[in-house]
Amino acid sequence: MNVHLYQIIIVGISSVMMYLGIKEFAKREAGQTVLKLIVRLMVWGGMSLFAVYPDFTLVLAKVIGVVDNFNAVVMMGFLMVFLLIFKLLSAIEKIEQNISEITRKEALNEAHDRIEALRLELKDRNQGTEGREG
Amino acid sequence: MIIAIVIPVFNEAVVIGQVIKNVRAHGYDTIIVVDDGSSDDSFITAAAHDVLAIRLRVNRGKGAAVKTGIMAANLLDADVVVTFDGDGQHDPADIEPLIRPILEDNIDVVLGSRLLNREEMPFIKMIANSIGNFITWLFYGLLVSDSQSGLRAYSRFAALIIDTKADKYEYDSKVIREIKNNRLNFSEVPVHTLYTEHSSNKPHKQGFTNGIITLGRMVWNLIA
């Protein structure tokens, strides 16, 4: 069996993505669920499957009713575009989360003195109430 | 006992003053208003009503505003945190039954459910909410009667432990996920919805388009 470069690249990238998914799930990081892990394994595992067994696309083609086989170059192009979009969207989402975090910290810092004053006021009020009840 | 009411607002200057007055009239005076980068006078109006007003300089979404408010409530050492929409669609009279399970039964999270008061909800909204509940169950494995309600109460433990990076409307569903992942006790109580002209007509509500966007975000979060 001849092994092509694109197969190694796709299997390599898919393996890294699946490893990261399993690692994040195992470490129980925020946002990691069983369903997310399954979907991730299906998407990236599916890519590896098509890369390692290109003939599988013939089976798929028959099942979905497409007559022609996928051209390897076109498939590679689609995969690359998919990967690029995937990484770009992931990066944008990460940036969005960072903006939210910075905005939140800035807002809480700005309100810090008022929060602290209110906290002390509420504490005094609570102690007064408990004292009267005691 | 500190009960903090967190009110996220985005361009609600017209109604936020009255919302604050109504909440205060029901005996809750620890009110945190988080302005989510409004372009109107929401922040100034809220601050003028003697509440803890916090301003996010950039609009980050309802989830980001609620999370900021809950963090502020945690800094105040609040025993119970209630999230309450700023557009006037929630009834402050529902706060008391909402927090009671936390105070009396050691429940961690209480979800206000509009669908337990079905007669008040327009049919189309009922269908949309049922779809939202189904999708939330499909993605996060916990079936609740109103996964999109903004009227919720959290114990101090729950307010500290619940953590999600969701900024937009999917925050409400992500809280359901957090309840399941952290094995928190929860209950649901029926709440009223006041379908005012203002809340029905505002452009940034969780309508059909935003619902589709929220669904897209939830799907994306599954594969990314």
Coordinates of C-alpha atoms in Angstrom, one line a residue:
Chain A
M1 CA 0.0 0.0 0.0
N2 CA 1.4 3.4 -1.1
V3 CA 1.3 6.1 1.6
H4 CA 0.9 9.6 0.2
L5 CA 2.0 12.8 1.9
Y6 CA -1.5 14.2 2.2
Q7 CA -2.5 11.1 4.1
I8 CA 0.3 11.6 6.7
I9 CA -0.6 15.3 7.1
I10 CA -4.3 14.7 7.5
V11 CA -3.8 11.8 9.9
G12 CA -1.3 13.8 11.8
I13 CA -3.5 16.9 12.2
S14 CA -6.6 14.7 13.0
S15 CA -4.6 12.8 15.6
V16 CA -3.5 16.0 17.3
M17 CA -7.1 17.4 17.3
M18 CA -8.5 14.1 18.7
Y19 CA -5.7 14.0 21.3
L20 CA -6.5 17.6 22.4
G21 CA -10.2 16.7 22.7
I22 CA -9.5 13.6 24.8
K23 CA -7.0 15.5 27.0
E24 CA -9.4 18.4 27.5
F25 CA -12.2 16.0 28.3
A26 CA -10.1 13.9 30.7
K27 CA -8.9 17.1 32.5
R28 CA -12.6 18.1 32.7
E29 CA -11.9 21.6 31.3
A30 CA -14.8 24.0 31.1
G31 CA -17.1 23.3 28.1
Q32 CA -16.0 19.7 27.6
T33 CA -18.9 17.3 27.4
V34 CA -19.3 13.7 26.3
L35 CA -21.3 14.8 23.3
K36 CA -18.7 17.3 22.3
L37 CA -16.0 14.7 22.6
I38 CA -18.0 12.3 20.4
V39 CA -18.7 14.9 17.8
R40 CA -15.0 15.9 17.8
L41 CA -13.9 12.3 17.4
M42 CA -16.4 11.7 14.6
V43 CA -15.4 14.8 12.6
W44 CA -11.6 14.3 12.9
G45 CA -11.8 10.5 12.9
G46 CA -13.9 10.7 9.8
M47 CA -11.2 12.8 8.1
S48 CA -8.5 10.3 9.0
L49 CA -10.8 7.5 7.7
F50 CA -11.2 9.2 4.3
A51 CA -7.4 9.9 4.2
V52 CA -6.3 6.4 5.1
Y53 CA -9.0 4.6 3.1
P54 CA -9.8 6.9 0.1
D55 CA -11.9 4.1 -1.5
F56 CA -14.3 4.5 1.4
T57 CA -15.5 7.6 -0.5
L58 CA -16.8 5.2 -3.2
V59 CA -19.0 3.5 -0.7
L60 CA -20.1 6.9 0.6
A61 CA -20.7 8.1 -3.0
K62 CA -22.9 5.1 -3.6
V63 CA -24.8 5.6 -0.4
I64 CA -25.5 9.3 -1.0
G65 CA -26.1 8.8 -4.7
V66 CA -23.1 10.8 -6.1
V67 CA -21.9 9.0 -9.2
D68 CA -18.3 10.2 -9.5
N69 CA -15.5 9.7 -7.0
F70 CA -13.9 12.7 -5.3
N71 CA -10.9 14.0 -7.0
A72 CA -8.0 13.8 -4.5
V73 CA -6.9 17.4 -5.3
V74 CA -10.4 18.8 -4.8
M75 CA -10.8 16.8 -1.6
M76 CA -7.4 18.1 -0.4
G77 CA -8.5 21.6 -1.2
F78 CA -11.8 21.2 0.6
L79 CA -9.9 19.8 3.6
M80 CA -7.4 22.6 3.7
V81 CA -10.2 25.3 3.4
F82 CA -12.1 23.5 6.1
L83 CA -9.0 23.4 8.4
L84 CA -8.3 27.1 7.7
I85 CA -11.9 28.1 8.5
F86 CA -11.9 25.9 11.6
K87 CA -8.7 27.4 12.9
L88 CA -9.7 30.9 12.0
L89 CA -13.1 30.6 13.8
S90 CA -11.4 29.0 16.8
A91 CA -9.0 31.9 16.9
I92 CA -11.8 34.5 16.6
E93 CA -13.7 32.8 19.4
K94 CA -10.7 32.8 21.6
I95 CA -10.1 36.5 20.9
E96 CA -13.8 37.2 21.6
Q97 CA -13.5 35.4 25.0
N98 CA -10.4 37.4 25.8
I99 CA -12.1 40.7 24.9
S100 CA -15.0 39.7 27.2
E101 CA -12.6 38.8 30.0
I102 CA -10.7 42.1 29.7
T103 CA -13.9 44.1 29.5
R104 CA -15.2 42.4 32.6
K105 CA -12.0 42.9 34.6
E106 CA -11.9 46.6 33.6
A107 CA -15.6 47.0 34.6
L108 CA -15.1 45.3 38.0
N109 CA -11.8 47.2 38.6
E110 CA -13.6 50.5 37.9
A111 CA -16.4 49.6 40.3
H112 CA -14.0 48.1 42.9
D113 CA -14.3 51.0 45.5
R114 CA -18.1 51.0 45.2
I115 CA -18.2 47.2 45.6
E116 CA -15.9 47.3 48.6
A117 CA -17.9 50.1 50.2
L118 CA -21.2 48.3 49.6
R119 CA -19.7 45.0 50.9
L120 CA -18.7 46.7 54.2
E121 CA -22.1 48.4 54.5
L122 CA -23.9 45.0 54.0
K123 CA -21.5 43.3 56.5
D124 CA -22.3 46.0 59.1
R125 CA -26.0 45.8 58.5
N126 CA -25.9 42.0 58.8
Q127 CA -23.9 42.1 62.0
G128 CA -26.4 44.7 63.4
T129 CA -29.3 42.4 62.5
E130 CA -27.6 39.4 64.0
G131 CA -26.8 41.4 67.2
R132 CA -30.4 42.5 67.6
E133 CA -31.6 38.9 67.0
G134 CA -29.0 37.6 69.5
Chain B
M1 CA -28.6 37.3 54.7
I2 CA -27.6 39.1 51.5
I3 CA -29.8 38.6 48.5
A4 CA -28.3 40.3 45.4
I5 CA -30.4 41.0 42.4
V6 CA -28.3 41.1 39.2
I7 CA -30.0 43.0 36.3
P8 CA -28.2 43.0 32.9
V9 CA -29.2 45.8 30.6
F10 CA -28.6 46.8 27.0
N11 CA -30.3 50.0 25.8
E12 CA -33.0 49.8 28.5
A13 CA -32.9 53.5 29.7
V14 CA -36.6 53.8 29.1
V15 CA -37.6 51.1 31.6
I16 CA -34.6 50.4 33.9
G17 CA -35.6 53.1 36.4
Q18 CA -39.0 51.6 36.9
V19 CA -37.6 48.0 37.0
I20 CA -35.3 49.1 39.9
K21 CA -38.1 50.8 41.7
N22 CA -40.3 47.7 41.4
V23 CA -37.6 45.3 42.6
R24 CA -36.8 47.6 45.6
A25 CA -40.5 47.9 46.4
H26 CA -40.5 44.1 47.0
G27 CA -37.8 44.5 49.7
Y28 CA -34.6 43.8 47.7
D29 CA -32.2 46.7 48.0
T30 CA -28.9 45.0 47.0
I31 CA -29.3 45.6 43.3
I32 CA -26.5 45.2 40.8
V33 CA -27.2 46.6 37.3
V34 CA -24.7 45.6 34.6
D35 CA -24.8 47.9 31.6
D36 CA -23.7 45.8 28.6
G37 CA -22.2 48.7 26.5
S38 CA -25.4 50.5 25.9
S39 CA -25.5 53.4 23.5
D40 CA -28.3 55.1 25.5
D41 CA -28.4 56.4 29.1
S42 CA -29.0 53.0 30.8
F43 CA -25.9 53.3 33.0
I44 CA -26.5 56.9 34.1
T45 CA -30.2 56.1 34.8
A46 CA -29.4 53.0 36.8
A47 CA -26.6 54.8 38.8
A48 CA -29.0 57.6 39.6
H49 CA -31.3 55.0 41.4
D50 CA -28.7 54.2 44.1
V51 CA -27.7 50.8 42.9
L52 CA -24.3 49.2 42.2
A53 CA -24.0 50.1 38.6
I54 CA -21.3 48.4 36.6
R55 CA -20.5 49.3 33.0
L56 CA -19.0 47.0 30.3
R57 CA -17.5 49.5 27.9
V58 CA -18.1 47.2 24.9
N59 CA -21.3 45.3 24.2
R60 CA -20.4 41.6 25.0
G61 CA -23.8 40.0 25.2
K62 CA -26.3 39.0 27.9
G63 CA -24.2 36.1 29.2
A64 CA -21.1 38.3 29.7
A65 CA -23.2 40.9 31.6
V66 CA -24.9 38.3 33.8
K67 CA -21.5 36.7 34.5
T68 CA -20.1 40.1 35.5
G69 CA -23.0 40.8 37.8
I70 CA -22.7 37.4 39.5
M71 CA -19.0 38.0 40.0
A72 CA -19.8 41.3 41.6
A73 CA -22.4 39.6 43.8
N74 CA -19.7 37.1 44.9
L75 CA -17.4 40.0 45.8
L76 CA -20.2 41.3 48.0
D77 CA -20.4 37.9 49.7
A78 CA -24.0 37.5 48.6
D79 CA -25.8 34.4 50.0
V80 CA -28.2 34.2 47.2
V81 CA -27.9 35.7 43.7
V82 CA -31.0 36.3 41.5
T83 CA -30.7 37.2 37.8
F84 CA -33.5 39.4 36.6
D85 CA -34.0 40.8 33.1
G86 CA -33.8 44.5 32.7
D87 CA -36.5 45.0 30.1
G88 CA -39.4 44.8 32.6
Q89 CA -40.7 41.4 31.5
H90 CA -40.1 39.8 34.9
D91 CA -42.3 40.2 37.9
P92 CA -40.4 41.1 41.2
A93 CA -43.2 39.2 43.0
D94 CA -41.6 36.0 41.6
I95 CA -38.3 36.6 43.4
E96 CA -39.6 35.4 46.8
P97 CA -40.8 31.9 45.6
L98 CA -37.7 31.7 43.5
I99 CA -35.3 32.0 46.4
R100 CA -37.4 30.0 48.9
P101 CA -36.0 26.6 47.8
I102 CA -32.5 27.8 48.3
L103 CA -33.2 29.2 51.8
E104 CA -35.4 26.4 53.0
D105 CA -34.3 23.2 51.1
N106 CA -30.6 23.9 50.4
I107 CA -31.3 23.8 46.6
D108 CA -28.3 25.2 44.6
V109 CA -30.1 26.6 41.6
V110 CA -33.7 27.6 41.0
L111 CA -34.9 28.1 37.5
G112 CA -37.8 30.4 36.8
S113 CA -40.1 28.6 34.3
R114 CA -42.4 30.5 32.0
L115 CA -43.7 27.2 30.6
L116 CA -45.1 26.2 34.0
N117 CA -47.4 29.2 33.5
R118 CA -48.4 28.2 30.0
E119 CA -51.6 30.3 29.8
E120 CA -49.5 33.5 29.8
M121 CA -47.2 32.6 27.0
P122 CA -48.0 33.2 23.3
F123 CA -48.2 29.9 21.3
I124 CA -45.3 30.7 19.0
K125 CA -43.0 31.5 22.0
M126 CA -44.1 28.2 23.7
I127 CA -43.1 26.3 20.6
A128 CA -39.7 28.1 20.3
N129 CA -39.0 27.5 24.0
S130 CA -39.9 23.8 23.7
I131 CA -37.4 23.5 20.8
G132 CA -34.8 25.4 22.9
N133 CA -35.4 22.9 25.7
F134 CA -35.1 19.9 23.4
I135 CA -31.8 21.2 21.9
T136 CA -30.4 22.0 25.4
W137 CA -31.3 18.4 26.5
L138 CA -29.7 17.0 23.3
F139 CA -26.5 18.9 23.8
Y140 CA -26.2 19.0 27.6
G141 CA -28.2 16.1 28.8
L142 CA -30.6 17.8 31.2
L143 CA -34.2 18.3 30.4
V144 CA -35.8 21.4 32.0
S145 CA -39.1 23.1 31.3
D146 CA -37.6 26.5 30.4
S147 CA -33.9 26.5 29.4
Q148 CA -34.0 30.1 28.2
S149 CA -35.4 31.9 31.2
G150 CA -33.3 34.7 32.6
L151 CA -35.1 34.7 36.0
R152 CA -32.9 32.4 38.1
A153 CA -31.6 32.1 41.6
Y154 CA -28.3 30.7 42.7
S155 CA -26.9 29.7 46.1
R156 CA -23.5 31.2 47.1
F157 CA -22.0 27.8 46.2
A158 CA -23.6 27.6 42.8
A159 CA -22.7 31.3 42.0
L160 CA -19.1 30.5 42.8
I161 CA -18.8 27.2 41.0
I162 CA -20.8 27.9 37.8
D163 CA -18.3 28.9 35.1
T164 CA -18.9 29.3 31.4
K165 CA -17.2 31.2 28.7
A166 CA -20.5 31.8 26.8
D167 CA -21.1 35.5 26.3
K168 CA -24.4 35.7 24.3
Y169 CA -27.8 34.1 24.7
E170 CA -26.4 30.6 24.8
Y171 CA -25.3 31.4 28.4
D172 CA -28.7 30.4 29.7
S173 CA -28.3 26.9 28.2
K174 CA -24.7 26.6 29.3
V175 CA -25.8 27.2 32.9
I176 CA -28.0 24.0 32.5
R177 CA -24.8 22.2 31.4
E178 CA -23.0 23.5 34.4
I179 CA -25.8 22.3 36.7
K180 CA -25.4 18.8 35.2
N181 CA -21.6 18.7 35.1
N182 CA -21.3 20.0 38.7
R183 CA -24.2 17.8 39.9
L184 CA -25.9 20.7 41.5
N185 CA -29.4 20.4 43.0
F186 CA -31.9 22.4 41.1
S187 CA -35.6 23.0 41.0
E188 CA -38.0 24.9 38.8
V189 CA -40.7 27.3 39.9
P190 CA -43.4 28.9 37.7
V191 CA -42.9 32.6 37.0
H192 CA -44.9 35.2 35.3
T193 CA -43.9 37.0 32.1
L194 CA -45.0 40.6 31.5
Y195 CA -45.1 40.9 27.7
T196 CA -44.8 44.7 27.6
E197 CA -44.6 46.8 24.4
H198 CA -41.0 47.6 25.2
S199 CA -39.9 44.0 25.8
S200 CA -41.8 42.7 22.7
N201 CA -40.4 45.3 20.3
K202 CA -36.8 45.5 21.3
P203 CA -34.5 44.4 18.4
H204 CA -31.9 42.5 20.5
K205 CA -34.2 40.1 22.2
Q206 CA -33.9 36.3 21.9
G207 CA -36.1 36.0 18.8
F208 CA -36.1 33.6 15.8
T209 CA -32.9 35.0 14.2
N210 CA -31.0 35.2 17.5
G211 CA -32.3 31.7 18.3
I212 CA -30.7 30.3 15.1
I213 CA -27.5 32.2 15.9
T214 CA -27.5 30.7 19.4
L215 CA -28.1 27.2 18.0
G216 CA -25.2 27.8 15.6
R217 CA -22.9 28.8 18.5
M218 CA -23.9 25.7 20.5
V219 CA -23.2 23.4 17.5
W220 CA -19.9 25.2 16.9
N221 CA -18.9 24.8 20.6
L222 CA -19.4 21.0 20.2
I223 CA -16.8 20.6 17.4
A224 CA -14.4 23.4 18.1

